C-alpha positions as a Markdown table, in Angstrom:
| # | Residue | x | y | z |
|---|---|---|---|---|
| 1 | Met | 0.0 | 0.0 | 0.0 |
| 2 | Trp | 2.7 | 2.5 | 1.0 |
| 3 | Gln | 4.6 | 1.9 | -2.2 |
| 4 | Glu | 1.5 | 2.7 | -4.3 |
| 5 | Ile | 0.9 | 5.9 | -2.3 |
| 6 | Arg | 4.6 | 6.9 | -2.4 |
| 7 | Asp | 5.0 | 6.4 | -6.2 |
| 8 | Phe | 1.7 | 8.0 | -7.1 |
| 9 | Tyr | 2.1 | 11.1 | -5.0 |
| 10 | Gly | 5.8 | 11.4 | -5.1 |
| 11 | Phe | 6.7 | 11.1 | -1.4 |
| 12 | Asp | 10.1 | 10.4 | -0.1 |
| 13 | Glu | 10.6 | 6.9 | 1.3 |
| 14 | Ala | 11.7 | 8.4 | 4.7 |
| 15 | Leu | 8.1 | 9.7 | 5.2 |
| 16 | Ala | 6.7 | 6.2 | 5.6 |
| 17 | Val | 6.9 | 6.3 | 9.4 |
| 18 | Gln | 4.6 | 9.4 | 9.5 |
| 19 | Phe | 1.7 | 7.6 | 7.7 |
| 20 | Val | -0.3 | 5.1 | 9.9 |
| 21 | Gln | -3.6 | 3.2 | 10.0 |
| 22 | Arg | -5.5 | 2.0 | 13.0 |
| 23 | Asn | -5.5 | -1.6 | 11.5 |
| 24 | Asp | -5.0 | -3.3 | 8.2 |
| 25 | Thr | -8.7 | -3.0 | 7.3 |
| 26 | Asp | -8.9 | 0.7 | 8.0 |
| 27 | Ala | -10.1 | 2.8 | 5.0 |
| 28 | Arg | -8.2 | 5.8 | 6.2 |
| 29 | Val | -4.5 | 6.8 | 6.5 |
| 30 | Phe | -3.4 | 9.3 | 9.2 |
| 31 | Leu | -0.5 | 11.6 | 8.9 |
| 32 | Met | 1.6 | 12.3 | 12.0 |
| 33 | Ser | 4.2 | 14.9 | 12.7 |
| 34 | Glu | 7.8 | 13.8 | 13.2 |
| 35 | Gly | 7.5 | 14.3 | 16.9 |
| 36 | Val | 4.4 | 12.1 | 17.2 |
| 37 | Ala | 6.0 | 9.5 | 15.0 |
| 38 | Arg | 9.0 | 9.3 | 17.4 |
| 39 | Leu | 6.6 | 9.1 | 20.4 |
| 40 | Met | 4.8 | 6.2 | 18.8 |
| 41 | Lys | 8.0 | 4.3 | 18.2 |
| 42 | Ser | 9.4 | 5.0 | 21.7 |
| 43 | Glu | 9.8 | 2.3 | 24.3 |
| 44 | Val | 8.1 | 2.9 | 27.7 |
| 45 | Lys | 7.9 | 1.0 | 31.0 |
| 46 | Leu | 4.1 | 1.1 | 31.1 |
| 47 | Pro | 1.9 | 0.5 | 28.0 |
| 48 | Thr | 0.2 | 3.6 | 26.6 |
| 49 | Arg | -3.0 | 3.4 | 24.6 |
| 50 | Met | -3.3 | 6.0 | 21.8 |
| 51 | Val | -7.0 | 6.5 | 20.9 |
| 52 | Leu | -6.3 | 8.8 | 18.0 |
| 53 | Cys | -3.2 | 10.5 | 16.6 |
| 54 | Gly | -2.5 | 12.5 | 13.4 |
| 55 | Val | -4.8 | 14.1 | 10.8 |
| 56 | Thr | -6.8 | 12.1 | 8.2 |
| 57 | Ala | -4.7 | 12.5 | 5.0 |
| 58 | Leu | -5.9 | 9.7 | 2.7 |
| 59 | Glu | -8.9 | 7.5 | 2.3 |
| 60 | Arg | -9.6 | 4.5 | 0.2 |
| 61 | Ala | -11.9 | 5.4 | -2.7 |
| 62 | Lys | -14.9 | 3.2 | -3.3 |
| 63 | Ser | -14.0 | 3.1 | -7.0 |
| 64 | Ser | -11.0 | 4.5 | -8.9 |
| 65 | His | -9.6 | 4.7 | -12.4 |
| 66 | Met | -7.3 | 1.8 | -13.3 |
| 67 | Asp | -4.4 | 4.2 | -13.8 |
| 68 | Ala | -5.0 | 6.1 | -10.5 |
| 69 | Cys | -4.1 | 5.3 | -6.9 |
| 70 | Glu | -7.0 | 3.9 | -4.9 |
| 71 | Trp | -6.0 | 6.1 | -1.9 |
| 72 | Arg | -7.2 | 9.7 | -2.5 |
| 73 | Leu | -6.4 | 12.9 | -0.7 |
| 74 | Val | -8.8 | 14.3 | 2.0 |
| 75 | Gln | -9.6 | 18.0 | 2.4 |
| 76 | Gln | -9.0 | 17.8 | 6.2 |
| 77 | Gly | -5.4 | 16.9 | 5.8 |
| 78 | Val | -4.4 | 18.2 | 2.3 |
| 79 | Ser | -2.6 | 21.3 | 3.7 |
| 80 | Ala | -0.4 | 19.2 | 5.9 |
| 81 | Ile | 0.3 | 16.6 | 3.3 |
| 82 | Gly | 1.1 | 19.3 | 0.8 |
| 83 | Met | 4.1 | 20.4 | 2.8 |
| 84 | Leu | 5.8 | 17.0 | 2.4 |
| 85 | Gly | 6.8 | 17.3 | -1.2 |
| 86 | Leu | 3.5 | 16.3 | -2.8 |
| 87 | Lys | 4.0 | 16.0 | -6.5 |
| 88 | Arg | 0.3 | 15.6 | -7.4 |
| 89 | Arg | -0.4 | 19.4 | -7.2 |
| 90 | Ile | -1.2 | 22.3 | -9.4 |
| 91 | Val | -0.9 | 26.0 | -8.5 |
| 92 | Ala | -3.9 | 28.1 | -9.6 |
| 93 | Ser | -5.1 | 31.7 | -9.6 |
| 94 | Lys | -7.9 | 32.8 | -7.2 |
| 95 | Asp | -10.4 | 33.1 | -10.1 |
| 96 | Phe | -9.7 | 29.5 | -11.3 |
| 97 | Ile | -10.2 | 28.1 | -7.8 |
| 98 | Leu | -13.3 | 30.1 | -7.3 |
| 99 | Arg | -14.7 | 28.8 | -10.6 |
| 100 | Leu | -13.9 | 25.2 | -9.6 |
| 101 | Leu | -15.5 | 25.7 | -6.2 |
| 102 | Arg | -18.7 | 27.1 | -7.7 |
| 103 | Glu | -19.0 | 24.9 | -10.8 |
| 104 | Lys | -17.8 | 21.7 | -9.2 |
| 105 | Glu | -16.1 | 20.4 | -12.3 |
| 106 | Leu | -14.2 | 21.7 | -15.4 |
| 107 | Ser | -13.4 | 20.0 | -18.6 |
| 108 | Leu | -9.7 | 19.1 | -19.2 |
| 109 | Ala | -9.8 | 21.3 | -22.2 |
| 110 | Glu | -10.7 | 24.3 | -19.9 |
| 111 | Val | -7.9 | 23.3 | -17.6 |
| 112 | Arg | -5.4 | 23.3 | -20.4 |
| 113 | Gln | -6.7 | 26.6 | -21.6 |
| 114 | Ala | -6.3 | 28.1 | -18.1 |
| 115 | Ala | -2.7 | 26.8 | -18.1 |
| 116 | Ala | -2.1 | 28.4 | -21.5 |
| 117 | Asp | -3.6 | 31.7 | -20.2 |
| 118 | Gly | -1.3 | 31.6 | -17.1 |
| 119 | Ala | -4.1 | 30.9 | -14.6 |
| 120 | Leu | -2.4 | 27.7 | -13.4 |
| 121 | Ser | 0.8 | 25.8 | -13.5 |
| 122 | Gly | 2.2 | 22.4 | -12.6 |
| 123 | Leu | 0.4 | 20.2 | -15.1 |
| 124 | Glu | 3.6 | 18.4 | -15.9 |
| 125 | Gly | 3.5 | 17.1 | -12.3 |
| 126 | Ile | 0.3 | 15.2 | -13.0 |
| 127 | Ser | 1.1 | 14.1 | -16.5 |
| 128 | Ser | 0.2 | 10.6 | -17.7 |
| 129 | Lys | 2.6 | 7.9 | -18.7 |
| 130 | Leu | 0.4 | 7.2 | -21.7 |
| 131 | Gly | 1.3 | 10.3 | -23.7 |
| 132 | Ala | 2.6 | 13.9 | -23.6 |
| 133 | Gly | -0.1 | 16.4 | -22.6 |
| 134 | Asp | -2.4 | 13.8 | -21.0 |
| 135 | Met | -3.2 | 14.1 | -17.3 |
| 136 | Arg | -3.0 | 11.0 | -15.2 |
| 137 | Pro | -6.4 | 10.3 | -13.5 |
| 138 | Gly | -6.6 | 10.5 | -9.7 |
| 139 | Ser | -6.6 | 12.7 | -6.7 |
| 140 | Leu | -4.5 | 15.9 | -6.5 |
| 141 | Ala | -4.2 | 19.2 | -4.6 |
| 142 | Val | -5.0 | 22.6 | -6.1 |
| 143 | Val | -3.0 | 25.3 | -4.4 |
| 144 | Leu | -3.7 | 29.0 | -4.4 |
| 145 | Glu | -0.8 | 30.9 | -6.0 |
| 146 | Pro | 1.2 | 32.9 | -3.5 |
| 147 | Ser | 0.6 | 36.2 | -5.3 |
| 148 | Ala | -3.1 | 35.8 | -4.8 |
| 149 | Ala | -2.9 | 34.5 | -1.3 |
| 150 | Gly | -0.7 | 37.1 | 0.2 |
| 151 | Ser | 0.3 | 35.8 | 3.6 |
| 152 | Ala | -2.4 | 33.2 | 3.7 |
| 153 | Ser | -2.5 | 29.8 | 2.0 |
| 154 | Leu | -5.4 | 27.7 | 0.6 |
| 155 | Thr | -5.4 | 24.2 | -0.8 |
| 156 | Ile | -8.4 | 22.2 | -2.1 |
| 157 | Val | -8.7 | 18.6 | -3.2 |
| 158 | Ala | -9.8 | 17.7 | -6.7 |
| 159 | Glu | -9.7 | 14.7 | -9.0 |
| 160 | Val | -8.7 | 14.2 | -12.6 |
| 161 | Thr | -11.0 | 11.8 | -14.6 |
| 162 | Asp | -10.8 | 10.9 | -18.2 |
| 163 | Ala | -12.6 | 14.1 | -19.2 |
| 164 | Thr | -12.8 | 16.5 | -16.3 |
| 165 | Leu | -11.2 | 18.0 | -13.2 |
| 166 | Glu | -13.7 | 17.5 | -10.4 |
| 167 | Leu | -13.9 | 19.1 | -7.0 |
| 168 | Ser | -13.5 | 16.6 | -4.2 |
| 169 | Val | -14.2 | 18.7 | -1.1 |
| 170 | Gly | -16.3 | 16.7 | 1.4 |
| 171 | Ser | -19.5 | 18.8 | 1.8 |
| 172 | Ala | -21.4 | 21.8 | 0.7 |
| 173 | Ala | -20.6 | 23.5 | 4.0 |
| 174 | Glu | -16.9 | 23.0 | 3.5 |
| 175 | Thr | -17.2 | 24.4 | -0.1 |
| 176 | Ala | -19.0 | 27.5 | 1.2 |
| 177 | Ala | -16.4 | 28.0 | 3.8 |
| 178 | Leu | -13.6 | 27.8 | 1.2 |
| 179 | Val | -15.4 | 30.3 | -1.0 |
| 180 | Glu | -15.8 | 32.7 | 1.9 |
| 181 | Glu | -12.1 | 32.3 | 2.8 |
| 182 | Leu | -11.2 | 33.3 | -0.8 |
| 183 | Val | -13.6 | 36.2 | -1.3 |
| 184 | Gly | -13.6 | 37.3 | 2.3 |
| 185 | Gln | -16.6 | 38.3 | 4.5 |
| 186 | Pro | -18.7 | 41.3 | 3.3 |
| 187 | Glu | -17.8 | 44.7 | 4.6 |
| 188 | Val | -19.8 | 46.1 | 7.6 |
| 189 | Glu | -21.3 | 48.8 | 5.4 |
| 190 | Gln | -22.6 | 46.1 | 3.0 |
| 191 | Ile | -24.2 | 44.1 | 5.8 |
| 192 | Leu | -25.9 | 47.2 | 7.2 |
| 193 | Gln | -27.0 | 48.3 | 3.8 |
| 194 | Gly | -28.5 | 44.9 | 3.1 |
| 195 | Ser | -30.2 | 45.0 | 6.5 |
| 196 | Ala | -31.7 | 48.4 | 5.8 |
| 197 | Glu | -32.9 | 47.3 | 2.3 |
| 198 | Gly | -34.5 | 44.3 | 3.9 |
| 199 | Asp | -36.4 | 46.4 | 6.4 |
| 200 | Val | -37.7 | 48.6 | 3.6 |
| 201 | Asp | -38.7 | 45.6 | 1.6 |
| 202 | Gly | -40.4 | 44.1 | 4.6 |
| 203 | Lys | -42.4 | 47.2 | 5.3 |
| 204 | Glu | -43.5 | 47.4 | 1.6 |
| 205 | Ala | -44.5 | 43.7 | 1.7 |
| 206 | Ser | -46.5 | 44.3 | 4.9 |
| 207 | Asp | -48.3 | 47.2 | 3.3 |
| 208 | Val | -49.2 | 45.0 | 0.3 |
| 209 | Asp | -50.3 | 42.2 | 2.6 |
| 210 | Val | -52.7 | 44.6 | 4.4 |
| 211 | Glu | -54.2 | 45.9 | 1.2 |
| 212 | Met | -54.6 | 42.3 | -0.1 |
| 213 | Ala | -56.2 | 41.2 | 3.1 |
| 214 | Asp | -58.6 | 44.1 | 3.0 |
| 215 | Asp | -59.6 | 43.3 | -0.6 |
| 216 | Gly | -59.9 | 39.6 | 0.3 |
| 217 | Gly | -62.2 | 40.3 | 3.2 |
| 218 | Ala | -64.5 | 42.4 | 1.1 |
| 219 | Ser | -64.6 | 39.7 | -1.6 |
| 220 | Glu | -65.4 | 37.0 | 0.9 |
| 221 | Ser | -68.2 | 39.1 | 2.4 |
| 222 | Ala | -69.6 | 39.7 | -1.0 |
| 223 | Val | -69.6 | 36.1 | -1.8 |
| 224 | Asp | -71.2 | 35.2 | 1.5 |
| 225 | Ile | -74.0 | 37.7 | 1.0 |
| 226 | Ala | -74.7 | 36.4 | -2.5 |
């Protein structure tokens, strides 16, 4: 298993001690820091039971492409695993990542065009062995370019299929949080302006409701009399 992960994602062999499973049948792989890895290997006089250690970094896919690794990256641990020399990564502009987050998938033709336009780089790191220009299917990290991030960093998980680049973030809530992290929260003035407009709209709606209620009452009375 480790050899498959190492070769597909381009990790150094020395990192093997930092990846662990709870047992041989576990569908998740946890990434530990160097310090925790040393602690786990240390000898003590009294037995120590570790309930959980590390961050979830990989999980076994329910199905995968024959040319891909069956162990895919997990959003929860992708930032940590990205600092270990991950080769399956592309660097993209803020606009490209926002588009992927909102549209959920992009065609490989659109990905290549974005690379040609300078909106992303690193496609050579996910190239297929089948031919030049082809992207090898499987999980990868999409990293926000430093110039767009400033002092912050952002990494999302995606997956290359035969025809598309698909977002692999776990849930809609996570996706919304990533979008907010990219675009930022609205200014206080915008929030107050929206609140004021809502109050006005609510008052106008109430006025309309009162008028409609009055008309409705008259109509019901007329019907009752008839």
